[in-house]
Tab-separated table of C-alpha atoms and ligand atoms in Angstrom:
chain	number	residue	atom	x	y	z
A	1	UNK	CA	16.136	11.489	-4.559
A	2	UNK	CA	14.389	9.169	-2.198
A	3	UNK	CA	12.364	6.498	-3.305
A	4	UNK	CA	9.441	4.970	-1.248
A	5	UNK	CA	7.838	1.441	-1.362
A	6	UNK	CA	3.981	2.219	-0.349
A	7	UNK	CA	1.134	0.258	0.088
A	8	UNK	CA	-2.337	2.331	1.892
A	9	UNK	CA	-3.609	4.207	4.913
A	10	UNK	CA	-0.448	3.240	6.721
A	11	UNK	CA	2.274	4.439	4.131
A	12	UNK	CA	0.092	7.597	3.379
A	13	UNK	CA	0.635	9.179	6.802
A	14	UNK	CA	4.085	8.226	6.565
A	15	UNK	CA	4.184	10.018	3.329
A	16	UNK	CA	2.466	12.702	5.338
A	17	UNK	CA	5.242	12.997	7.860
A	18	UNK	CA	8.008	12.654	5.576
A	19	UNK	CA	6.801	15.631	3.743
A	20	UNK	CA	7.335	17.583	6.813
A	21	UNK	CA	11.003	16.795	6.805
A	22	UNK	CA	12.144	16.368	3.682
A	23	UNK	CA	11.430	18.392	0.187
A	24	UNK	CA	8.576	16.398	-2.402
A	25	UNK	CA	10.163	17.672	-5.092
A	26	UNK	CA	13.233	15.172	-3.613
A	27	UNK	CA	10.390	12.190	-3.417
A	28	UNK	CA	9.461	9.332	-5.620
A	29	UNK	CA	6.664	7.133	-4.209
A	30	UNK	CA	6.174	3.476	-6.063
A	31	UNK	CA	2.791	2.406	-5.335
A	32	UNK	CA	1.061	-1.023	-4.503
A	33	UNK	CA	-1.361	-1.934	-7.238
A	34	UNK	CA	-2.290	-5.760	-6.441
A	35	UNK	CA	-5.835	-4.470	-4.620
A	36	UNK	CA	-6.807	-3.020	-7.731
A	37	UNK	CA	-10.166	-3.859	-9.226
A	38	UNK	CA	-12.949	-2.926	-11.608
A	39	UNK	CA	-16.129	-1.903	-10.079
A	40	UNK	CA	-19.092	-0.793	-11.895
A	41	UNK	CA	-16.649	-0.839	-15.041
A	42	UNK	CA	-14.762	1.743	-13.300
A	43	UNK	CA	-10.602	0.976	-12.673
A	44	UNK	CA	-10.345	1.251	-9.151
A	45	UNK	CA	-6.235	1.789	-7.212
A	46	UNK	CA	-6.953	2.229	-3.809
A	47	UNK	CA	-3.387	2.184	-2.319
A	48	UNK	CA	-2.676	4.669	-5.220
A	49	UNK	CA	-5.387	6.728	-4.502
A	50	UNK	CA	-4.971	6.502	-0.514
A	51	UNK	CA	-1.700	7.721	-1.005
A	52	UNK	CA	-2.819	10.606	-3.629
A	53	UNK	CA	-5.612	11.700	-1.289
A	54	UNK	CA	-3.665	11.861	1.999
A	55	UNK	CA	-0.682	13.743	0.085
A	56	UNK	CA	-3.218	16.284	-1.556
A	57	UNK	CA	-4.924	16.992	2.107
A	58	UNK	CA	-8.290	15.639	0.978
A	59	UNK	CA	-8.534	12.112	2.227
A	60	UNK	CA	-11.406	11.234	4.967
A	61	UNK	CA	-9.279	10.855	8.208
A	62	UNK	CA	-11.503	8.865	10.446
A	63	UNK	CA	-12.540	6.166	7.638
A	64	UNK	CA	-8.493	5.516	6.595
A	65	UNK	CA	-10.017	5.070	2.955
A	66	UNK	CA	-11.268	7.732	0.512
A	67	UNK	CA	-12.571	11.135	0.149
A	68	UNK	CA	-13.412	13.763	2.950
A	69	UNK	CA	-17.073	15.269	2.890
A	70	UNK	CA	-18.281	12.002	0.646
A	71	UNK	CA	-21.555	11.333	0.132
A	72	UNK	CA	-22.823	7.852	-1.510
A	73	UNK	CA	-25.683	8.763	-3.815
A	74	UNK	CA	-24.313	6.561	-6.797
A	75	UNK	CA	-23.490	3.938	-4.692
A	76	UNK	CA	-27.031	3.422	-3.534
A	77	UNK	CA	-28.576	3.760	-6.785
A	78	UNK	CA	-26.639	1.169	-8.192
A	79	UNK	CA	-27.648	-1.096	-5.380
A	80	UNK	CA	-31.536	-0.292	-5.905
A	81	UNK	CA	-30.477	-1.574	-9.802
A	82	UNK	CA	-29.486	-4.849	-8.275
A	83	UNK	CA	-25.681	-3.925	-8.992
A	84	UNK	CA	-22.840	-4.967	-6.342
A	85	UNK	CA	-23.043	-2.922	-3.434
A	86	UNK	CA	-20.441	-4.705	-1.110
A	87	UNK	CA	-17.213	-2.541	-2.227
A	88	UNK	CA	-18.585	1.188	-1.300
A	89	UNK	CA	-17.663	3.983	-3.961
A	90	UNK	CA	-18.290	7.283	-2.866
A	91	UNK	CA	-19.660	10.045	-4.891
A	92	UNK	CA	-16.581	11.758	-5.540
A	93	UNK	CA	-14.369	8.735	-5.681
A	94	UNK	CA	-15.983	7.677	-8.286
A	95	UNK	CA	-15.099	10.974	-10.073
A	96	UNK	CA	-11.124	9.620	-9.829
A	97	UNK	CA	-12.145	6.605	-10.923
A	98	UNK	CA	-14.162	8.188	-14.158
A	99	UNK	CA	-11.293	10.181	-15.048
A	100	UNK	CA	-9.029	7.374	-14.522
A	101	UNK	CA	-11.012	5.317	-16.755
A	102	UNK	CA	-11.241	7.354	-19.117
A	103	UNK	CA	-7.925	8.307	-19.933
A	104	UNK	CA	-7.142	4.244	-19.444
A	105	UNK	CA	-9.719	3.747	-22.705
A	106	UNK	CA	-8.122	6.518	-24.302
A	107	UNK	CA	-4.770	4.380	-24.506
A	108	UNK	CA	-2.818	5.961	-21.176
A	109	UNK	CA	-0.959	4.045	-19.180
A	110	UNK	CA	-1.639	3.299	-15.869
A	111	UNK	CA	1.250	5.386	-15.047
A	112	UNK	CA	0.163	8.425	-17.652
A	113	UNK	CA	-3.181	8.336	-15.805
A	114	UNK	CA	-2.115	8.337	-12.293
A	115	UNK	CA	0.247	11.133	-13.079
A	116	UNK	CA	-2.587	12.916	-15.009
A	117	UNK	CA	-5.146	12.282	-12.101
A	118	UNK	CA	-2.259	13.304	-9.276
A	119	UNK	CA	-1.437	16.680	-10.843
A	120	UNK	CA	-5.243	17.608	-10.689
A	121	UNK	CA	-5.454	16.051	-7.463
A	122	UNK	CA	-2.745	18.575	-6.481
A	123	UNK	CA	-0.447	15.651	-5.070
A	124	UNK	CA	3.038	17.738	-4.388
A	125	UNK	CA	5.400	14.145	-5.106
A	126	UNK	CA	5.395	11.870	-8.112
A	127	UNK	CA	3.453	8.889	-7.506
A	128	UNK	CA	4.427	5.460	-9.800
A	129	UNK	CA	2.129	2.571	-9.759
A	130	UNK	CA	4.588	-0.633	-9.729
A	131	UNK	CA	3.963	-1.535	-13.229
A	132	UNK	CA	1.796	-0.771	-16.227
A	133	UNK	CA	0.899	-4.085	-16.058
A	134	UNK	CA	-2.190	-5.754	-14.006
A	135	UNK	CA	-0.614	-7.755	-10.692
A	136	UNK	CA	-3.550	-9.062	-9.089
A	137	UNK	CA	-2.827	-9.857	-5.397
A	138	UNK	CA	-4.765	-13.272	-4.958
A	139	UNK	CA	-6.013	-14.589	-1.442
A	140	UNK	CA	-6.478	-18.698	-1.147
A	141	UNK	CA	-8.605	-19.312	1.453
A	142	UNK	CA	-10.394	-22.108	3.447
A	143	UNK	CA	-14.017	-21.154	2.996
A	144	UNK	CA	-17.612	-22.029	4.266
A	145	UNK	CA	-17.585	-24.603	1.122
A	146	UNK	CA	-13.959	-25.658	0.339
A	147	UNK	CA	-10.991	-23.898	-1.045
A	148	UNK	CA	-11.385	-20.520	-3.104
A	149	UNK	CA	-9.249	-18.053	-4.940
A	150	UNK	CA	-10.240	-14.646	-3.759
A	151	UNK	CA	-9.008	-11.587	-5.085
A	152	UNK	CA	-7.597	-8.968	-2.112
A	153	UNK	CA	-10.671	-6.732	-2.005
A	154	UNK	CA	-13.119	-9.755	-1.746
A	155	UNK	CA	-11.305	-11.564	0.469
A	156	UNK	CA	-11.047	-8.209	2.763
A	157	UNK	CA	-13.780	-6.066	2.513
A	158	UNK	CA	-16.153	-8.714	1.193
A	159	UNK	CA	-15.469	-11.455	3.277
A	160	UNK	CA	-14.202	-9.328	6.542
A	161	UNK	CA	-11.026	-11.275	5.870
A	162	UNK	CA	-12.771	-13.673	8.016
A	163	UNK	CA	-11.413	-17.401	5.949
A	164	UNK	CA	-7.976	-19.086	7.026
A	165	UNK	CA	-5.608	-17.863	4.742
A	166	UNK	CA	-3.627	-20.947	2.948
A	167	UNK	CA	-1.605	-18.547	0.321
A	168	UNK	CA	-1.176	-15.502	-1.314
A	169	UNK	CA	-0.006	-15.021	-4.874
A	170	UNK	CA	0.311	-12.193	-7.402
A	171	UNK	CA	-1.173	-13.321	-10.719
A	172	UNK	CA	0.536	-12.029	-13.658
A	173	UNK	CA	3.871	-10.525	-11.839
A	174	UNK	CA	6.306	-12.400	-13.576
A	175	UNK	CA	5.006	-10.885	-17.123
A	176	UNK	CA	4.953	-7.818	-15.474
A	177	UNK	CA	7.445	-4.931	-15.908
A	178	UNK	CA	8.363	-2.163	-13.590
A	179	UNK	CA	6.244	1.277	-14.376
A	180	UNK	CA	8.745	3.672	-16.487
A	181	UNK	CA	11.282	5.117	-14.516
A	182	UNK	CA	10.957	3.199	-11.624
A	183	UNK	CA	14.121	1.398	-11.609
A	184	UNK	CA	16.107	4.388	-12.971
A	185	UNK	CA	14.619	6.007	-9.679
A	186	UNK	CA	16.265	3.022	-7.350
A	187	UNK	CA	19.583	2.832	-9.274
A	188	UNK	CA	19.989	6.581	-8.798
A	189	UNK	CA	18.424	7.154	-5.273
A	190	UNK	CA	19.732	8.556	-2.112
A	191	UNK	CA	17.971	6.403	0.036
A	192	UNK	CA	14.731	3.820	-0.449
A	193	UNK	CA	12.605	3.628	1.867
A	194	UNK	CA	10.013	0.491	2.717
A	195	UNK	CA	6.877	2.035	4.316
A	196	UNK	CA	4.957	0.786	7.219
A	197	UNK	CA	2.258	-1.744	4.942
A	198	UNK	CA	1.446	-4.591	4.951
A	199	UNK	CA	4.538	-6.771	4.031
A	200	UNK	CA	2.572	-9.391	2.387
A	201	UNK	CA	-0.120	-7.641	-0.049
A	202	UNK	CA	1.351	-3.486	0.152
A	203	UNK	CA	5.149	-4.585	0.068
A	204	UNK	CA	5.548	-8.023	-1.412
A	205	UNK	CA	3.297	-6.957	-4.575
A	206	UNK	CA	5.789	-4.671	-5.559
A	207	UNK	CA	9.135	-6.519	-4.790
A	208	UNK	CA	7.179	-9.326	-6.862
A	209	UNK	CA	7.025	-7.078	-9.631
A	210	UNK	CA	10.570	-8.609	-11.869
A	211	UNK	CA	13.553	-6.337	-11.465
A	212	UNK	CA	12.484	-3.972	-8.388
A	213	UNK	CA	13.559	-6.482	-5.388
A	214	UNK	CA	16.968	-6.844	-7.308
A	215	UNK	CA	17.254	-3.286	-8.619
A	216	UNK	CA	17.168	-2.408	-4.268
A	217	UNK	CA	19.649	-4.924	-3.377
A	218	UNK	CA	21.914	-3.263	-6.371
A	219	UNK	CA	21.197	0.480	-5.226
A	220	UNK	CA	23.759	2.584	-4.267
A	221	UNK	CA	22.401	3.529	-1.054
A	222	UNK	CA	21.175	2.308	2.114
A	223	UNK	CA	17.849	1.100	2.543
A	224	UNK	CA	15.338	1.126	5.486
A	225	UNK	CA	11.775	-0.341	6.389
A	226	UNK	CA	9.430	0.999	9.347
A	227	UNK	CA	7.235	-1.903	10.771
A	228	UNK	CA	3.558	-1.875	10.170
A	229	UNK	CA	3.547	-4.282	13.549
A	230	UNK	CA	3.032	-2.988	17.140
A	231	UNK	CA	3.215	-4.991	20.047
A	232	UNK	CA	2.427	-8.024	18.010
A	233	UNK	CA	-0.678	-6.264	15.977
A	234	UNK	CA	-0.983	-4.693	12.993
A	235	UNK	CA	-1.947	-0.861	13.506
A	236	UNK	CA	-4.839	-1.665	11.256
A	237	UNK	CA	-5.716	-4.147	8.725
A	238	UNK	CA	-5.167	-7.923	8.320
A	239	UNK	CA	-1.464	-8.266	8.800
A	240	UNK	CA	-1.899	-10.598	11.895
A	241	UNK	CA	-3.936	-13.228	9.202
A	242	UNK	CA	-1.646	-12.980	6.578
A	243	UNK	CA	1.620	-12.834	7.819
A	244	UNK	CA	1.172	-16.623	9.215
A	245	UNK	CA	0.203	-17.885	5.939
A	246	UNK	CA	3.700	-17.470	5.065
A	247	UNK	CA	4.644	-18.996	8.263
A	248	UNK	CA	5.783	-15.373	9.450
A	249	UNK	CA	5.313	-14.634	13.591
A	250	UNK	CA	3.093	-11.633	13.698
A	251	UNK	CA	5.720	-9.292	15.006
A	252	UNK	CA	8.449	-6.724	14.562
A	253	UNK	CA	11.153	-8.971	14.128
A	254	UNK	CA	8.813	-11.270	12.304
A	255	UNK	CA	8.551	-8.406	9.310
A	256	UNK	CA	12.023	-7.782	10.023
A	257	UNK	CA	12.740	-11.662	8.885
A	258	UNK	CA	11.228	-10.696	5.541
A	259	UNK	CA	13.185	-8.013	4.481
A	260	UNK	CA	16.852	-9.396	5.394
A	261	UNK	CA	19.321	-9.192	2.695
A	262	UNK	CA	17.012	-6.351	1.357
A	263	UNK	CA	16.734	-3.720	4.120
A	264	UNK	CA	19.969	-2.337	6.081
A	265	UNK	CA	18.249	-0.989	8.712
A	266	UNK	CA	14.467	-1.590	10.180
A	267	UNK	CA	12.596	0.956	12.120
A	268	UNK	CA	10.472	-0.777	15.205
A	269	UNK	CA	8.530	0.572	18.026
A	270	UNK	CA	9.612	1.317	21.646
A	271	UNK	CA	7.800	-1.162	23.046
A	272	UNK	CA	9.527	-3.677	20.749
A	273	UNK	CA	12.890	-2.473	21.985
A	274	UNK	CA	13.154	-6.666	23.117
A	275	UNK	CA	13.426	-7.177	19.871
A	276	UNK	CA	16.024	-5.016	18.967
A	277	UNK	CA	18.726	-7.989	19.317
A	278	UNK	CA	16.791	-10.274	17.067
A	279	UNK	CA	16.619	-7.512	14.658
A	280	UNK	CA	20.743	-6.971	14.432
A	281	UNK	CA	20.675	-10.741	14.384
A	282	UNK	CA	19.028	-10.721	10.870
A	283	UNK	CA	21.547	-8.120	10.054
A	284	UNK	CA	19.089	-5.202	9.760
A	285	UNK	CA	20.630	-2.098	11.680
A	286	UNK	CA	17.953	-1.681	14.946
A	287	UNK	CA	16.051	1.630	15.097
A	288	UNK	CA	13.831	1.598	18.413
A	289	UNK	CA	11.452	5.105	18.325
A	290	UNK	CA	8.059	5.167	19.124
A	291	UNK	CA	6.116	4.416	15.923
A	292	UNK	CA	2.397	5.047	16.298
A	293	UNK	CA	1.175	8.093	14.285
A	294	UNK	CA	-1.775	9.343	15.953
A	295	UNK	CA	-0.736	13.036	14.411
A	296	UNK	CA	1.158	14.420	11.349
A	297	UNK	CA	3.874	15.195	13.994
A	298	UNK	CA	4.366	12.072	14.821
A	299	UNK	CA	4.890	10.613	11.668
A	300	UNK	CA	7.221	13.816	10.914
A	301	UNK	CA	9.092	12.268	13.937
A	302	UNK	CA	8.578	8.807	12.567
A	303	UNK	CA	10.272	9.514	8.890
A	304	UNK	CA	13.017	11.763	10.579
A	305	UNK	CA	14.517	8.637	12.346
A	306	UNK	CA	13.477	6.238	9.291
A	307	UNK	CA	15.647	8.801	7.385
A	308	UNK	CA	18.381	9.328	9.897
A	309	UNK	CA	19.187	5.320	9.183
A	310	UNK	CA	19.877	6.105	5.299
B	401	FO1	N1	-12.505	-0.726	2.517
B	401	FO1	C1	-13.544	-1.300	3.157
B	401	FO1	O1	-13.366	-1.860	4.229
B	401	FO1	N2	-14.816	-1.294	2.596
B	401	FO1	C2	-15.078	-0.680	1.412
B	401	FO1	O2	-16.215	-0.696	0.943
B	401	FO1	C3	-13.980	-0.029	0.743
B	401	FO1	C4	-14.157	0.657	-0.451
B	401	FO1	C5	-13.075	1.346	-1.017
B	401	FO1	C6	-13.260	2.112	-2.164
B	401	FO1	C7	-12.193	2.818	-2.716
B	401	FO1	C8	-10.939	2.759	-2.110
B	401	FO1	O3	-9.906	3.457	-2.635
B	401	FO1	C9	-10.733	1.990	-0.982
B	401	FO1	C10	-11.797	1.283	-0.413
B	401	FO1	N3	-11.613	0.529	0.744
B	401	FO1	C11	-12.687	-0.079	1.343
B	401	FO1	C12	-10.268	0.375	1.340
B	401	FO1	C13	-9.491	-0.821	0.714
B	401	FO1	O4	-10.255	-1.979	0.705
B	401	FO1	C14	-8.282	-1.334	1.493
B	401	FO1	O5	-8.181	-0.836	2.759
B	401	FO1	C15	-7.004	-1.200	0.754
B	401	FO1	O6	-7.068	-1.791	-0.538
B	401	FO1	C16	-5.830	-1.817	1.513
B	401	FO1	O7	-4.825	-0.903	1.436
């Protein structure tokens, strides 16, 4: 069994590729939930969902977020009530998110619910969120009027991530336990597998999440991250403003740094191969491949070497 660390858009098409190459049956994906929120009353996992929608063919490409075909109806009748309008829900989001609700009110876990939602989703793998528990990824920022606590989804889509970042923290993750069978999954895999998210808020969430970053050092097998960092840019995203709020160079080896001791090998792109050296230097096993996925061959390609390095 492989196990996969996954945060959004960029792990999903990894995902994608991977399933090219290797069976989902064979595939255990532990999702980020610090971005969750409540919108409209409505529970809201967009990592889990991104991942969910790309797997089951029916996430909208171009946008990197949601459903294909959406239309916003609801969304802009709740803004002619006066309700919050700056986090967009599309029409058949919110359907996920109703069902999701509903089962959470019912007493499901969050894990019960996104295995209830994935299965009518048609999502081939199993899909974990880190814990049962709320993690709330929290963004300290610099604003217009003096420090401020912002949670992820104001500070990125609200705010255009657009404040200097002094910290990041993950409220409630020490009273937090991993979701139900997620460390069984690590103690037993064949190979984990750190997608290529955001290492601060996709990655760090979930190695926050007590037990998880130790139950990986402990596993039995070898472990290997791609880099979400091109070139000295994220792909997409705000990796280049968070990664120097924990004094963290906005690169390859940069990401690299962060995993050491955790990862035995790291995946980084062609025209990174300068940083190969550094890489071995941290004692992370160098993988140099071209890591862009502009198509679902690529990231076929992409996982193939990621899982040549297990
Ligand atoms: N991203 C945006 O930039 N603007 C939005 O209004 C927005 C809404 C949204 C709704 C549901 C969902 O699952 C994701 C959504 N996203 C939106 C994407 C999301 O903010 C982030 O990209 C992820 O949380 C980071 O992985």
């Amino acid at each position: 069994m492989l196990v996969a660390l996954a945060g959004g858009v960029g792990a999903a098409r990894f995902l994608r590729g991977l399933l090219r190459v290797h069976a989902p049956s064979d595939l255990l994906v532990v999702g980020n939930t610090g971005d969750d929120l409540r919108m409209h009353g409505l529970a809201v996992s967009p990592d889990l969902d991104s991942v969910a929608y790309t797997l089951a063919g029916l996430a909208d490409e171009e946008r990197g977020w949601g459903l294909a075909g959406e239309t916003w109806n609801v969304g802009d009748a709740l803004a002619r009530l006066g309700e919050p309008s700056w986090f967009a829900l599309g029409d058949r989001d919110i359907a996920t998110h109703l069902l999701r609700t509903r089962l959470l009110a019912e007493g499901a876990t969050l894990s019960e619910a996104t295995a209830e939602v994935c299965a009518r989703l048609g999502v081939p793998v199993r899909l974990l969120p880190m814990s049962d528990q709320p993690v709330e990824t929290r963004v300290e920022v610099d604003g217009p009027g003096g420090p401020e606590d912002l949670g992820f989804q104001e500070y990125w889509v609200a705010r255009k991530a657009s404040d200097p970042v002094r910290a990041v923290r993950f409220r409630g993750a020490e009273a937090a336990r991993p979701a139900p069978g997620v460390l069984e999954a690590i103690g037993s895999a064949g190979g984990v597998l750190l997608c290529p998210s955001n290492p601060v808020v996709s990655i760090a969430p979930i190695l926050a999440v007590p037990g998880i970053r130790d139950a990986i050092r402990a596993a039995p097998c070898r472990v290997a991250a791609v880099t979400p960092i091109i070139g000295g840019a994220p792909v997409r995203g705000m990796a280049d403003k968070l990664l120097p709020a924990w004094g963290v160079e906005v690169s390859a080896r940069g990401v690299a740094g962060l995993y050491a001791g955790l990862a035995d090998a790291f995946v980084l792109d062609t025209v990174d191969a300068w940083q190969a050296d550094a890489v071995a230097g941290l004692g992370l096993q160098p993988v140099v491949v071209p890591t862009l996925m502009r198509t679902v061959e690529d990231a076929a390609a992409l996982a193939k070497a990621a899982m040549g390095a297990l």
